[in-house]
XYZ file of C-alpha atoms in Angstrom:
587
model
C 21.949 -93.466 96.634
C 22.432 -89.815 95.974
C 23.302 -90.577 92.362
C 19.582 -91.856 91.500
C 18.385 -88.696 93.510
C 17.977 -87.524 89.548
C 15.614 -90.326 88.775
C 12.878 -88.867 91.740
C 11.290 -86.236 88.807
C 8.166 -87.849 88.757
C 7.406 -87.835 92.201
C 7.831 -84.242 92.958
C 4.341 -83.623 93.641
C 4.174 -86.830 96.270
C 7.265 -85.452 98.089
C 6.234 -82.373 98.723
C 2.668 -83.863 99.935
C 5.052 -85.802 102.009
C 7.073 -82.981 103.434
C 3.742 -81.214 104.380
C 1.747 -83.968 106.022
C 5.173 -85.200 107.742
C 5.538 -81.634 109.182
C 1.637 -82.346 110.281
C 2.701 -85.369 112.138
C 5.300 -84.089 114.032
C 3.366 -80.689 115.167
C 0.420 -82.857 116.273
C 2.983 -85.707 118.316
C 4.934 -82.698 119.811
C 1.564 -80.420 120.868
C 0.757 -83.527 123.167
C 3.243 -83.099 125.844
C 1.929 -79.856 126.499
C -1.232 -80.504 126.605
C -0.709 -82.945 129.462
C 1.789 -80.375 131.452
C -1.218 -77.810 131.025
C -4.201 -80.696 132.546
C -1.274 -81.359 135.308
C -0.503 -78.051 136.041
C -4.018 -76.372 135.841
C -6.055 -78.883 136.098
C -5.611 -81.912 138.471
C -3.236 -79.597 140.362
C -6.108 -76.945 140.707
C -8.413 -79.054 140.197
C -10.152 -77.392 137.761
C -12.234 -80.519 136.065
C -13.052 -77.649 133.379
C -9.368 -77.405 131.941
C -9.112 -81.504 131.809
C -11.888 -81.722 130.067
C -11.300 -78.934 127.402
C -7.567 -79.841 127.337
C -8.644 -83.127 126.752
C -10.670 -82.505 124.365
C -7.955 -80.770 122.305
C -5.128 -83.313 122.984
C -7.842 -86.155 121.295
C -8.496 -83.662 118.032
C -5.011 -83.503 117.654
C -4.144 -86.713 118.040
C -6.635 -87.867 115.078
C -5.200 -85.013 113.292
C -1.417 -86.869 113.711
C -3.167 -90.265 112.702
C -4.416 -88.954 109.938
C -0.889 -87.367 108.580
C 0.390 -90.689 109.765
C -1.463 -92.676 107.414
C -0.977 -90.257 104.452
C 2.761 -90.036 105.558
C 2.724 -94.205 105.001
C 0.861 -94.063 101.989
C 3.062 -91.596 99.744
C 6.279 -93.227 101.300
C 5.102 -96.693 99.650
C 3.793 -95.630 96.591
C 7.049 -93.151 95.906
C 8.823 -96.025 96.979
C 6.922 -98.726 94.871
C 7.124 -96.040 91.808
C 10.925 -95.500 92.463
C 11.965 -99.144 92.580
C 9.510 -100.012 89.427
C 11.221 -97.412 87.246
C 14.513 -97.890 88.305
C 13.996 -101.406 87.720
C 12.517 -100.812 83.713
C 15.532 -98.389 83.544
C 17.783 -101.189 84.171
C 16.345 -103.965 82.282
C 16.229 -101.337 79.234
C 19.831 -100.310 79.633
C 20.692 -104.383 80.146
C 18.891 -104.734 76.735
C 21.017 -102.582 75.036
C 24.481 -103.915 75.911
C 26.444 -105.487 73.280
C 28.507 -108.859 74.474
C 31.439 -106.535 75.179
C 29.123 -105.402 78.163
C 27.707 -108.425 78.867
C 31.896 -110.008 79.312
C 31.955 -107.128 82.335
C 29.227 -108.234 84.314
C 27.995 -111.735 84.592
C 24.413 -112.841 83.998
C 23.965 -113.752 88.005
C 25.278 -110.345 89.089
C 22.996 -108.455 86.628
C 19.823 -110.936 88.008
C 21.030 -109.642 91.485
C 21.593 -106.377 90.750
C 18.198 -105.789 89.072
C 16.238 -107.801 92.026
C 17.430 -107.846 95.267
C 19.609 -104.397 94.962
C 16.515 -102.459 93.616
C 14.865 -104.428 96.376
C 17.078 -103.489 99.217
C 16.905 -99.813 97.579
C 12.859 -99.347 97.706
C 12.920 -101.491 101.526
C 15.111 -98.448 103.036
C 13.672 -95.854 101.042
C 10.354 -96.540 102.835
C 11.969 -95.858 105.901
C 13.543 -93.003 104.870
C 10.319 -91.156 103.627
C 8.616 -92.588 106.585
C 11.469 -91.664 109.585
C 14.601 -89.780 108.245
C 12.843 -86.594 107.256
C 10.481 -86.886 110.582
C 13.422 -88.230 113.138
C 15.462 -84.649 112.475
C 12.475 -82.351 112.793
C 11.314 -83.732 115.699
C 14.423 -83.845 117.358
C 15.354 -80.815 117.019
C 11.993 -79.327 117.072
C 11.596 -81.488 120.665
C 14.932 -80.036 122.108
C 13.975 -76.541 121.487
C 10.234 -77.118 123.614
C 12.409 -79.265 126.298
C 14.978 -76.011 126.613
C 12.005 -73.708 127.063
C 10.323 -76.199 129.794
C 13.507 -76.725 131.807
C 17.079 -74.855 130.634
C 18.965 -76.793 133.842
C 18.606 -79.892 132.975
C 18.804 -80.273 129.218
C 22.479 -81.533 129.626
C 20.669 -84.726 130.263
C 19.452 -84.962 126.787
C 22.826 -83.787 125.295
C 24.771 -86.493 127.216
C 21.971 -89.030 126.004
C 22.319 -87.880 122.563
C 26.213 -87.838 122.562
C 26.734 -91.646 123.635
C 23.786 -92.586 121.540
C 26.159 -90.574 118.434
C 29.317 -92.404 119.129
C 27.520 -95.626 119.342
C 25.831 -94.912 115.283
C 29.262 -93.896 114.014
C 31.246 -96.954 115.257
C 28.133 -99.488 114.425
C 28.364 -97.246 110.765
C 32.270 -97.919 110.265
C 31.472 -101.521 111.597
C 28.273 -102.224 108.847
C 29.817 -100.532 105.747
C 32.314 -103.535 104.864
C 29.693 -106.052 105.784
C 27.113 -104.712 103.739
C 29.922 -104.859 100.214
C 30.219 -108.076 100.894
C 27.127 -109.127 101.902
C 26.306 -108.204 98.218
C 28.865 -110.035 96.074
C 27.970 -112.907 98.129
C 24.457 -112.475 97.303
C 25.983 -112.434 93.584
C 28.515 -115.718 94.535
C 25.181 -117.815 95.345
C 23.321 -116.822 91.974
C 25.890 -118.090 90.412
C 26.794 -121.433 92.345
C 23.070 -121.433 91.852
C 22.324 -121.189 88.355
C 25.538 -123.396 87.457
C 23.793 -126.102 89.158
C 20.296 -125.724 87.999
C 21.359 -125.487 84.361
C 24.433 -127.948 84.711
C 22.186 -130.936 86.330
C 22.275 -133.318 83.792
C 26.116 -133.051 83.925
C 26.096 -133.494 87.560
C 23.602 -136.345 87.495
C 26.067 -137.739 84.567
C 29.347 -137.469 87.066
C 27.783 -138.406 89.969
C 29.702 -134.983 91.691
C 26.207 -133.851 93.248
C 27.801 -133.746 97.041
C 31.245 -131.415 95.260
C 28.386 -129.199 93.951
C 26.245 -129.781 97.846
C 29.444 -128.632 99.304
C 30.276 -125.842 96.679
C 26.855 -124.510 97.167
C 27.402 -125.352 101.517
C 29.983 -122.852 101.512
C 28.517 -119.963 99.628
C 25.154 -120.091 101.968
C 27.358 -120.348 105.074
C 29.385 -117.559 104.093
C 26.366 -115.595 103.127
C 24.524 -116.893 106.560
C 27.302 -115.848 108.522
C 27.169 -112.669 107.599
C 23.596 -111.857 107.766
C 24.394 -112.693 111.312
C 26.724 -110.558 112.012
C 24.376 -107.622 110.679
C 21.290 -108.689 112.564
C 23.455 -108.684 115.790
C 24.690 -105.289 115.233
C 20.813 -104.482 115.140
C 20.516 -106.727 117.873
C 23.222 -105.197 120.063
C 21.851 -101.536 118.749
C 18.097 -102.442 120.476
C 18.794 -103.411 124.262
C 21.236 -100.252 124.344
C 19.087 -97.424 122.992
C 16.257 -98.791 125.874
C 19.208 -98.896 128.728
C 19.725 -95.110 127.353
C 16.091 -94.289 127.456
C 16.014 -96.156 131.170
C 18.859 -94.278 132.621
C 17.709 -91.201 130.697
C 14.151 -91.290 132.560
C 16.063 -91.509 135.701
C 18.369 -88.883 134.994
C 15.158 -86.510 134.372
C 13.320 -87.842 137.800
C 16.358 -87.117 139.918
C 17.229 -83.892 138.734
C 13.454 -82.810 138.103
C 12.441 -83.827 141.854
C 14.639 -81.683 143.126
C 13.814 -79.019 140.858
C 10.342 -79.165 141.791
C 11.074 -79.158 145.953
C 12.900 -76.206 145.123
C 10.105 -74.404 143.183
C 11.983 -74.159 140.344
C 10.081 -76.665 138.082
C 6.532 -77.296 137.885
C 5.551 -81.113 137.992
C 3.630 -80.818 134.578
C 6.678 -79.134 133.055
C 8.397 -81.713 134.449
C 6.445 -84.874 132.833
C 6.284 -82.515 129.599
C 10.417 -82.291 129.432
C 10.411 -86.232 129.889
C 8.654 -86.488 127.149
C 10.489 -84.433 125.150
C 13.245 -85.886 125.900
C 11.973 -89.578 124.908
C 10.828 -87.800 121.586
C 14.670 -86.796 120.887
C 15.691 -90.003 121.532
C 12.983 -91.727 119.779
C 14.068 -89.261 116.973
C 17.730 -90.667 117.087
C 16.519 -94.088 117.713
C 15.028 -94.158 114.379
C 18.089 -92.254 112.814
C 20.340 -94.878 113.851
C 18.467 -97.496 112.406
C 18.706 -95.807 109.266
C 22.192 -95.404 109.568
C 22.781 -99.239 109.724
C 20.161 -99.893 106.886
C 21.665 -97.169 104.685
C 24.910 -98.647 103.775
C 23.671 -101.760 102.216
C 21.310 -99.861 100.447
C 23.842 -97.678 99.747
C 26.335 -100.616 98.103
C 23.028 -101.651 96.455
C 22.272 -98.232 94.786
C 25.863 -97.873 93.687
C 25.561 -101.416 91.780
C 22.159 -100.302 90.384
C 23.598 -96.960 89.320
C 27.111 -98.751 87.755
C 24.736 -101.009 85.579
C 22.777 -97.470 84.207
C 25.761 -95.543 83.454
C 27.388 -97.934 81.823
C 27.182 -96.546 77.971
C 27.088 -99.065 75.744
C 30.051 -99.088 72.785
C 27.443 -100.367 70.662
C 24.855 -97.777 69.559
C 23.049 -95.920 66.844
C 24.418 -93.348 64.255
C 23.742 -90.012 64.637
C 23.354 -89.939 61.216
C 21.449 -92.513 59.281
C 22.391 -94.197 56.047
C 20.497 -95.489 53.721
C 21.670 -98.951 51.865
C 21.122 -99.666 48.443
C 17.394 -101.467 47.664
C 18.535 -102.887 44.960
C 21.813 -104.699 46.770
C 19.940 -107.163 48.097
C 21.876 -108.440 51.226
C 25.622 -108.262 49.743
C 27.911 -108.358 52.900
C 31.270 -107.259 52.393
C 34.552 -108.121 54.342
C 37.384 -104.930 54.291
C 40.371 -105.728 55.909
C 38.703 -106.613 59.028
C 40.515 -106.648 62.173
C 39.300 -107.653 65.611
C 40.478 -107.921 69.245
C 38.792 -108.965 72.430
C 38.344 -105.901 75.112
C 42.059 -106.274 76.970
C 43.022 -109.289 74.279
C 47.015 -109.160 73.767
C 46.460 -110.398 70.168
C 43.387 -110.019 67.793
C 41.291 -113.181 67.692
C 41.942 -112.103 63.411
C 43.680 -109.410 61.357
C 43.055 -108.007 57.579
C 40.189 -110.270 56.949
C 38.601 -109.527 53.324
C 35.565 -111.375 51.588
C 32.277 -111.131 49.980
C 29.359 -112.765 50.269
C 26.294 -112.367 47.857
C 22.581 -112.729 46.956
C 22.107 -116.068 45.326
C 25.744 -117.924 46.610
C 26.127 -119.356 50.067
C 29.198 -118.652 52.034
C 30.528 -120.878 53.989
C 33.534 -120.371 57.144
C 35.433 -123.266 58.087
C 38.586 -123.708 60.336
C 39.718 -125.477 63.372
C 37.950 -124.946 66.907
C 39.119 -121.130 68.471
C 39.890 -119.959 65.177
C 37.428 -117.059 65.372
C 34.333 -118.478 62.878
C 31.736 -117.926 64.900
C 33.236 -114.169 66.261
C 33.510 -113.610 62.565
C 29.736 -113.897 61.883
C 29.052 -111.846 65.085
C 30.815 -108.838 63.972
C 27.694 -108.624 60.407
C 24.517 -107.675 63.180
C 27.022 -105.675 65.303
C 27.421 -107.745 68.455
C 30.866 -106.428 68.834
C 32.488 -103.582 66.466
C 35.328 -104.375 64.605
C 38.666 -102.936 66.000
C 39.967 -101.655 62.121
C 38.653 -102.104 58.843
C 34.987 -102.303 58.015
C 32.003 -104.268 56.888
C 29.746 -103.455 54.429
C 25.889 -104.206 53.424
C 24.695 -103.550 51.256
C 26.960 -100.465 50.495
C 26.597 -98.888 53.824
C 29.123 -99.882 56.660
C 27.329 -101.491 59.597
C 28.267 -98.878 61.845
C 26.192 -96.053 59.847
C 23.428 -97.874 59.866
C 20.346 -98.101 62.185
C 20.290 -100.987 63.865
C 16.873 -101.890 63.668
C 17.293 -101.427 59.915
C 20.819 -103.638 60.113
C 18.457 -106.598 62.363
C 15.473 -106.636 59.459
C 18.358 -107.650 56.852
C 19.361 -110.302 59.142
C 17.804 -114.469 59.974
C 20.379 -115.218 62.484
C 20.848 -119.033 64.045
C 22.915 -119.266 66.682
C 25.368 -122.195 67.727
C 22.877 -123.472 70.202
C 19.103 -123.014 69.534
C 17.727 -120.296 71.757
C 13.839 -120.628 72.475
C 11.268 -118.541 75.120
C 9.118 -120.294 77.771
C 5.534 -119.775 75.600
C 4.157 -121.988 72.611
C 5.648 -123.331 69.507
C 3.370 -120.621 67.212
C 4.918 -117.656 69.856
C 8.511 -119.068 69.402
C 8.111 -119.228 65.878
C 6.332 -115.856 65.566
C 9.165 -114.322 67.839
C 10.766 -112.011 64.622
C 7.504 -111.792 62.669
C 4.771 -111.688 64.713
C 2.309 -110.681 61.783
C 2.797 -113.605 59.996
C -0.004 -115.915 58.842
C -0.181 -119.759 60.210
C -0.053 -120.763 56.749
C 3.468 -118.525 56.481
C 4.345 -119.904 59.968
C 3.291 -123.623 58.746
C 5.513 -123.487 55.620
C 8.555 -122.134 57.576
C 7.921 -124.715 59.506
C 7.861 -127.302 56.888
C 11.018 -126.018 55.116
C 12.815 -126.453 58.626
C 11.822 -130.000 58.668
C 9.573 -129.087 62.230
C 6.184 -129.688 60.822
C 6.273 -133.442 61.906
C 7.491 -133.155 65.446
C 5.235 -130.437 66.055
C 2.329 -132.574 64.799
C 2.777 -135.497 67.002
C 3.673 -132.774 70.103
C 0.112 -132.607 72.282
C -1.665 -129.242 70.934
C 0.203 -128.635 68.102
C 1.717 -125.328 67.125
C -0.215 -124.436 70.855
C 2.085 -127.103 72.778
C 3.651 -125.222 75.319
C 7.493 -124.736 75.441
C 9.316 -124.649 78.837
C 12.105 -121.967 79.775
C 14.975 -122.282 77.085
C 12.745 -125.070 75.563
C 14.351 -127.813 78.261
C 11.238 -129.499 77.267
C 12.478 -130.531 73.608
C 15.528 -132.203 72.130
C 18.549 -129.894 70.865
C 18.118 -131.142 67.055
C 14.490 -129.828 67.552
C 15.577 -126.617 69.283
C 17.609 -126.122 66.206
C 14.585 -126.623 63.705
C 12.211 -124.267 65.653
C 15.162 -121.541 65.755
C 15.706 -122.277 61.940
C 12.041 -121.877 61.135
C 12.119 -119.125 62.976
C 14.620 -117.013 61.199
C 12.891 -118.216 57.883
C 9.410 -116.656 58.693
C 11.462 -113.871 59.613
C 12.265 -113.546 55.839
C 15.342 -111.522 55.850
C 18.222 -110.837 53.045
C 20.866 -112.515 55.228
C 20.704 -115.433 56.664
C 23.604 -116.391 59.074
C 23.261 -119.984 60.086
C 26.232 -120.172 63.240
C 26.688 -124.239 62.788
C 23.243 -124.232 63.425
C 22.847 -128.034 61.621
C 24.983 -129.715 64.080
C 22.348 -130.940 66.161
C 20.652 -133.115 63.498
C 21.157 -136.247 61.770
C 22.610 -137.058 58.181
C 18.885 -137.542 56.996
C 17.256 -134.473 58.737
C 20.648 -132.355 57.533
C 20.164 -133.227 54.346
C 16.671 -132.805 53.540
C 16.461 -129.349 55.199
C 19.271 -128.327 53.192
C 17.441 -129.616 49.579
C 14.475 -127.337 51.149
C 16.743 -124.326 52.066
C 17.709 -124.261 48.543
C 14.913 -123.898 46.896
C 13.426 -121.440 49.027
C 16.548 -119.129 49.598
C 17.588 -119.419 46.191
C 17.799 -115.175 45.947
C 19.239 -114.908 49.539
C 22.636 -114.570 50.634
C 23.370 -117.103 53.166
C 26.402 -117.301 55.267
C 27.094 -120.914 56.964
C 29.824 -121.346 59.763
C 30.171 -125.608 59.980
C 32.095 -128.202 61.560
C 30.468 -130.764 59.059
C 32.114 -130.708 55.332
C 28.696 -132.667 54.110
C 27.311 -129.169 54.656
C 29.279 -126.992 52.729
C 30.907 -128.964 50.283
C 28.904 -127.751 47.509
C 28.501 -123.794 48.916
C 29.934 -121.547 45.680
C 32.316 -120.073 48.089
C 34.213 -121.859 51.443
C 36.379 -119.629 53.618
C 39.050 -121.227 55.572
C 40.182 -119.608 58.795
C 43.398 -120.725 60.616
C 45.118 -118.883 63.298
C 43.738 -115.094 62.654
C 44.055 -115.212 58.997
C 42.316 -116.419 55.756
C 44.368 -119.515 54.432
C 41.791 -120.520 51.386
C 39.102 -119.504 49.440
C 37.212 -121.313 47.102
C 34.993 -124.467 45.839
C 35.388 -127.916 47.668
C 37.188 -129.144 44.827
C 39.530 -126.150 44.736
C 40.122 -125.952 48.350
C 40.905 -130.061 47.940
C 43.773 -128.873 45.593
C 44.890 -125.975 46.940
C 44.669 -125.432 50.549
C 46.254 -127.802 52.933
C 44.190 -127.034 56.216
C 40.934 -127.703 54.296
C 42.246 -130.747 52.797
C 43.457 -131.881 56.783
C 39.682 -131.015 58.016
C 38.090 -132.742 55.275
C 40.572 -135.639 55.546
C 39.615 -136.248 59.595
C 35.567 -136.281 58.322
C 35.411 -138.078 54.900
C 36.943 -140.875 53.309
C 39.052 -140.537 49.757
C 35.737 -141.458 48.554
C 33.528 -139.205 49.692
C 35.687 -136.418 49.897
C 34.648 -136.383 45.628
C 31.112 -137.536 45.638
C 28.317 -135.429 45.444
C 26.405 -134.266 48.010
C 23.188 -132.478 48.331
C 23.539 -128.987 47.718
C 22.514 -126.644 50.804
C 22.136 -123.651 48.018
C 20.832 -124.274 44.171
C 21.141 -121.085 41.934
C 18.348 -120.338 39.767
C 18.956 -120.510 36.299
């Protein structure tokens, strides 16, 4: 935890209110004790009902004074603690939203849920207690033992031997907890996952009947996880009926010794009652340390998961220097030697990879599955970084440019249609969220979405569920295509984003694409030859390299992995009819 002591700026003020009013506290719990030892001594003793009554009097002021600083001492500790946890939480989610997928392959999507819930949680829980107890257990013990040792010098080995088997038994429960409290956490991290594999794989499940492999799978992760949340609450268990046989023998300890004491005249029987209070105060004090000690470690696991997630720098970021592209280029994206390799990869998924793609021609990538299409089109908006070489828009390499300026050149469709719980107009207003409804209508239109949405109850209104579960995937697809089209960028980058729709819907979206992207460059990764077979430019990718470039009919001629993948789609027939063209060039 001492690595996010850095992130505690803002509450400066608040701590030291804390420090003051905690300091308050303790002077007005400690001034008690002595208070009764004066009424005892000089008062019932003496009988002097004068003493009780002003004594008394005090001892109630002062105890309203300690409320008091004990309410303000709760107060700060949870709203430091709130505050803390609520920053450290926006610091995560904003470092989270800047990792690249290089970042994203180191830690999975149910440890960063866990890390940025229940760690931050388990970080703000003990920090409570350590605003509220840690800084007041040490003063007061210490601050106790010095009033007990001017009450009664004999007999404060009592409170040393108390304190020295209440030491060993923190340290061994510490050395005990810390390995617990690791693994407590990845477990935590184990069940996300089982969890959200089963939640999002249901259909699947339901499909292969396995839902009592997935019961058990999920049995063992809880058990695991149950077991050892029992073995921590025991050691808290174990840790409770101990410190009170302590206190017990403690109070005996202090009645023995002190009797005799007093028949000796050595001790007064205020002074007496005083030190025993003391003493419970230093053991209270340690009491409350120890329970720290055994919260602190998880927290302390927690903290260090929090604090791996914000230090991680992201290989992906900004220029220092800005360039400025070329207004007049338009969205030409060009290919230089372009090699790339997976983080830890023994062989680059491709090598020396050269192309261009321009305003007004649509590009298409083809090749079999795994040979790197899709981590081709990645590399333009700068999910990963290439590992040599360089691509270029627009004149400017990707690298020296902004990336919000790189993102407002780019429509980009992914492989599987991504949408936000919400409506369809919020959805479809994700990248432009100025646009008109007539704008959002027509993009709509173009997509081939207009008539689903229609007959959907509320409209452009209807509400979409999380991921848009609510929908079919060819309508996913349409929304996520609209999308990128209201978006109106230079480059669109369409990730075999027509897969999910039917011969008819394919190709009447793509007679609409054309006509309204006719000055746009548009890069198309496919499995379907319909799609691309009349792009001005088809890429084919086999094994890390580029094995043909050129027109369908070319390609047909000249390149014999084309000619295979058309083969296994099209007959002899249709590999030479016409289809309808996804791009039509203005004249």
């Amino acid at each position: 935890m001492l690595k996010l002591v850095k992130y505690f700026k803002p509450f400066i003020l608040a701590l030291l209110a804390l420090v003051v009013l905690t300091f308050g506290q303790v002077a007005t719990t400690l001034a008690l004790p002595d208070y009764m030892a004066t009424i005892i001594n000089k008062g019932v003793v003496a009988k002097d009902s004068g003493v009780i009554l002003s004594t008394g009097t005090m001892m109630l002021t002062v105890a309203l004074l300690g409320a008091v600083c004990m309410i303000g001492v709760g107060f700060l500790a949870a709203r430091i603690a709130t505050g803390f946890a609520k920053n450290i939480r926006e610091l995560t989610f904003r470092q989270v939203e800047g990792f690249s997928l290089a970042e994203f392959d180191t830690f999975s999507t149910a440890s960063l849920i866990t890390r940025s819930t229940n760690d931050v949680q388990q970080i703000q829980m003990v920090l409570v207690m350590l605003l509220r107890i840690a800084l007041m257990a040490p003063i007061m013990g210490i601050w106790a033992i010095l009033k007990a040792y001017q009450l009664a010098p004999s007999m404060t080995w009592i409170m040393a031997l108390a304190v020295g088997v209440l030491l060993c038994m923190i340290a061994t429960l510490f050395v005990v907890a810390l390995p617990k409290f690791k693994k407590l956490q990845k477990t935590v991290d184990r069940l996300n996952l089982v969890t959200r594999e089963i939640l999002t794989g249901l259909r699947v499940i339901r499909a292969f009947n396995t839902h009592r492999a997935e019961e058990q799978k999920f049995d063992g992760v809880n058990r695991e996880l149950t077991r050892l949340n029992l073995f921590v609450n025991r050691l808290m268990v174990v840790l409770m009926p101990a410190m009170m046989l302590i206190i017990g023998l403690t109070s005996i300890a202090i009645i023995w010794v002190g009797a005799h004491e007093v028949d000796a005249g050595n001790l007064l029987i205020g002074n007496m009652i005083a030190f025993m209070q003391y003493s419970m105060q230093v053991i209270f004090a340690f009491l409350m340390l120890s329970i720290i000690f055994i919260l602190v470690p998880r927290a302390a696991v927690s903290a260090g998961r929090v604090e791996e997630v914000i230090a991680t720098k992201p290989q992906i970021l900004d220029p220092l220097r800005r360039k400025r592209t070329q207004p007049s280029a338009g969205g030409v994206v060009e290919f230089k030697d372009v090699t790339f390799s997976y983080p830890g990869a023994a062989e680059p998924v491709f090598k020396n990879v050269s192309f261009t793609a321009r305003p007004g021609e649509t590009t298409a990538i083809v090749g079999s599955t795994g040979s790197g299409k899709t981590t081709l089109v990645n590399l333009i908006p700068r999910f990963y970084d290439v590992s040599s070489g360089s691509i270029i828009v627009d004149g400017v390499d990707v690298r020296e440019q902004k990336m919000e300026d790189l993102y407002h050149k780019i429509g980009y469709v992914p492989q599987r249609g991504v949408l936000f719980s919400g409506t369809v107009e919020t959805n479809l207003k994700y990248g432009a969220p100025r646009a008109s409804d007539e704008q959002m209508r027509r993009a709509a239109s173009i997509a081939q979405a207009a008539d689903f949405i229609g007959e959907l109850e509320g409209g452009y209104d209807a509400p979409i569920a999380q991921g848009g579960q609510n929908i079919s995937g060819g309508q996913k697809q349409r929304l996520a295509i609209a999308r990128a089209l209201l978006h109106d960028p230079e480059i669109f980058i369409f990730d075999d984003s027509f897969s999910a729709l039917d011969f008819k819907t394919d190709a009447r979206l793509r007679e609409a694409l054309a006509q309204e992207t006719s000055d746009k460059t548009i890069i198309i990764v496919a499995q379907r030859i319909t799609t691309i077979m009349n792009a001005e430019k088809i890429i084919v990718l086999n094994e890390g390299a580029i094995v043909g470039e050129g027109t369908h009919a070319e390609l047909l001629g000249n390149c014999t992995v084309y000619k295979e993948i058309a083969g296994s789609q099209l007959s002899d027939e249709e590999l030479t009819r016409s289809r309808p063209a996804l791009r039509r060039k203005t004249a």
